[in-house]
Amino acid sequence: MTQAHAGTALITGASSGIGAIYAERLARRGYDLILVARNRERLLALADRITTETQRSVEIVDADLNDRAGLASVEAKLREDASITLLVNNAGVGTHKPLLESDVDAMTRMIDLNVTALTRLTYAAVPGFVARGKGAVINISSVVAISPETLNGVYGGSKAFVLAFSQSLHHELAGKGVQVQAVLPGATATDFWETGGLPIEHLPESIVMSAGAMVDAALKGFERGELVTIPSLHAGEEWDVYEAARRTMAPHLSNKMPASRYTDA
Ligand code: NAP
């Protein structure tokens, strides 16, 4: 079933896994697509399939977001194409390896993709969304944003950045017609695990969600206007309690005087 035109969604990391599912689901919801990743063959095959199944227009951009020129080309598209109404910042890499077993250059490349590219693409898209009074940004974070002890610390830190950046964007842009969502997937069955050095077969089956189920739940959260969506967290009120504690603390975090526990003899 196809639907009325919903604008164009630009999805990074669309050649596989979560990004490829977003592409398919958003096309079915009436979006035209711009699919970004490095693997041109996979992008072409996905674009062909989606066009055949949904008749939506699908453009592919083979760009390496770790490469300055590649990133700049996607930024330019976001600035110049006024048909874009949704940016899905999904491209990302991670690993489970601890600091002592990981290479700092690989960690820096991870930050460049998970943090710098996501930030630059958001900066490229948002001014146009604000000027047109309409647009949305979906940022793919991770549950490790709030559980940094689970996998590699740089990966957890990069995803904590994505969560904090999304919360701040929501705070700044909510009154300007721009919707922001941070999605925090738990373990999801994609190439991510193999690429990061831990084949998914090593995880207990009971904690691994299919990419289709994850994206369907995340899109339900998006359509409900949620800022933070954690598809695998059954007790949703646990997030509400966590968030309420943060907000209770916020007004008390700056003070002329140190807390008495640090000044008492
Ligand atoms: P995936 O199947 O490995 O997908 C990663 C995507 O990013 C691929 O399309 C890859 O395409 C693209 N990519 C990687 N490096 C790139 C670069 N330098 N430039 C442009 N594109 C690049 O893994 P996934 O699980 O779907 O990951 C998607 C997002 O979900 C990531 O941000 C990840 O951190 C997040 N996440 C995943 C899980 C999980 O358990 N799978 C859990 C929480 C969060 P090319 O190789 O073609 O460039």
mmCIF file of N, CA and C in Angstrom, residues 11-16 35-40 43 61-65:
data_model
loop_
_atom_site.group_PDB
_atom_site.id
_atom_site.type_symbol
_atom_site.label_atom_id
_atom_site.label_comp_id
_atom_site.label_asym_id
_atom_site.label_seq_id
_atom_site.Cartn_x
_atom_site.Cartn_y
_atom_site.Cartn_z
ATOM 1 N N ILE A 11 18.399 9.460 4.876
ATOM 2 C CA ILE A 11 18.786 8.456 5.880
ATOM 3 C C ILE A 11 20.256 8.114 5.703
ATOM 4 N N THR A 12 21.045 8.288 6.744
ATOM 5 C CA THR A 12 22.451 7.884 6.657
ATOM 6 C C THR A 12 22.589 6.435 7.141
ATOM 7 N N GLY A 13 23.604 5.752 6.598
ATOM 8 C CA GLY A 13 23.797 4.348 6.962
ATOM 9 C C GLY A 13 22.635 3.499 6.498
ATOM 10 N N ALA A 14 22.153 3.793 5.275
ATOM 11 C CA ALA A 14 20.940 3.129 4.775
ATOM 12 C C ALA A 14 21.248 1.853 3.997
ATOM 13 N N SER A 15 22.523 1.479 3.860
ATOM 14 C CA SER A 15 22.831 0.319 3.018
ATOM 15 C C SER A 15 22.595 -1.012 3.717
ATOM 16 N N SER A 16 22.367 -0.987 5.035
ATOM 17 C CA SER A 16 22.146 -2.255 5.744
ATOM 18 C C SER A 16 21.427 -1.993 7.059
ATOM 19 N N LEU A 35 19.237 8.051 0.169
ATOM 20 C CA LEU A 35 19.914 7.025 0.964
ATOM 21 C C LEU A 35 21.423 7.240 0.896
ATOM 22 N N VAL A 36 22.045 7.345 2.062
ATOM 23 C CA VAL A 36 23.484 7.638 2.128
ATOM 24 C C VAL A 36 24.224 6.487 2.803
ATOM 25 N N ALA A 37 25.311 6.044 2.190
ATOM 26 C CA ALA A 37 26.243 5.076 2.795
ATOM 27 C C ALA A 37 27.414 4.940 1.827
ATOM 28 N N ARG A 38 28.386 4.086 2.177
ATOM 29 C CA ARG A 38 29.548 3.934 1.281
ATOM 30 C C ARG A 38 29.308 2.877 0.217
ATOM 31 N N ASN A 39 28.545 1.831 0.524
ATOM 32 C CA ASN A 39 28.423 0.684 -0.376
ATOM 33 C C ASN A 39 27.369 0.933 -1.462
ATOM 34 N N ARG A 40 27.856 1.374 -2.636
ATOM 35 C CA ARG A 40 26.966 1.791 -3.716
ATOM 36 C C ARG A 40 26.078 0.641 -4.213
ATOM 37 N N LEU A 43 23.237 0.037 -1.857
ATOM 38 C CA LEU A 43 22.278 1.142 -1.938
ATOM 39 C C LEU A 43 21.426 1.015 -3.202
ATOM 40 N N VAL A 61 23.227 8.310 -2.501
ATOM 41 C CA VAL A 61 24.451 9.102 -2.413
ATOM 42 C C VAL A 61 25.507 8.209 -1.775
ATOM 43 N N ASP A 62 26.495 7.786 -2.577
ATOM 44 C CA ASP A 62 27.560 6.971 -1.967
ATOM 45 C C ASP A 62 28.639 7.913 -1.449
ATOM 46 N N ALA A 63 28.622 8.084 -0.134
ATOM 47 C CA ALA A 63 29.559 9.013 0.507
ATOM 48 C C ALA A 63 30.093 8.372 1.772
ATOM 49 N N ASP A 64 31.376 8.617 2.017
ATOM 50 C CA ASP A 64 31.994 8.191 3.275
ATOM 51 C C ASP A 64 31.909 9.373 4.234
ATOM 52 N N LEU A 65 31.126 9.226 5.287
ATOM 53 C CA LEU A 65 30.916 10.336 6.221
ATOM 54 C C LEU A 65 32.132 10.571 7.111
#
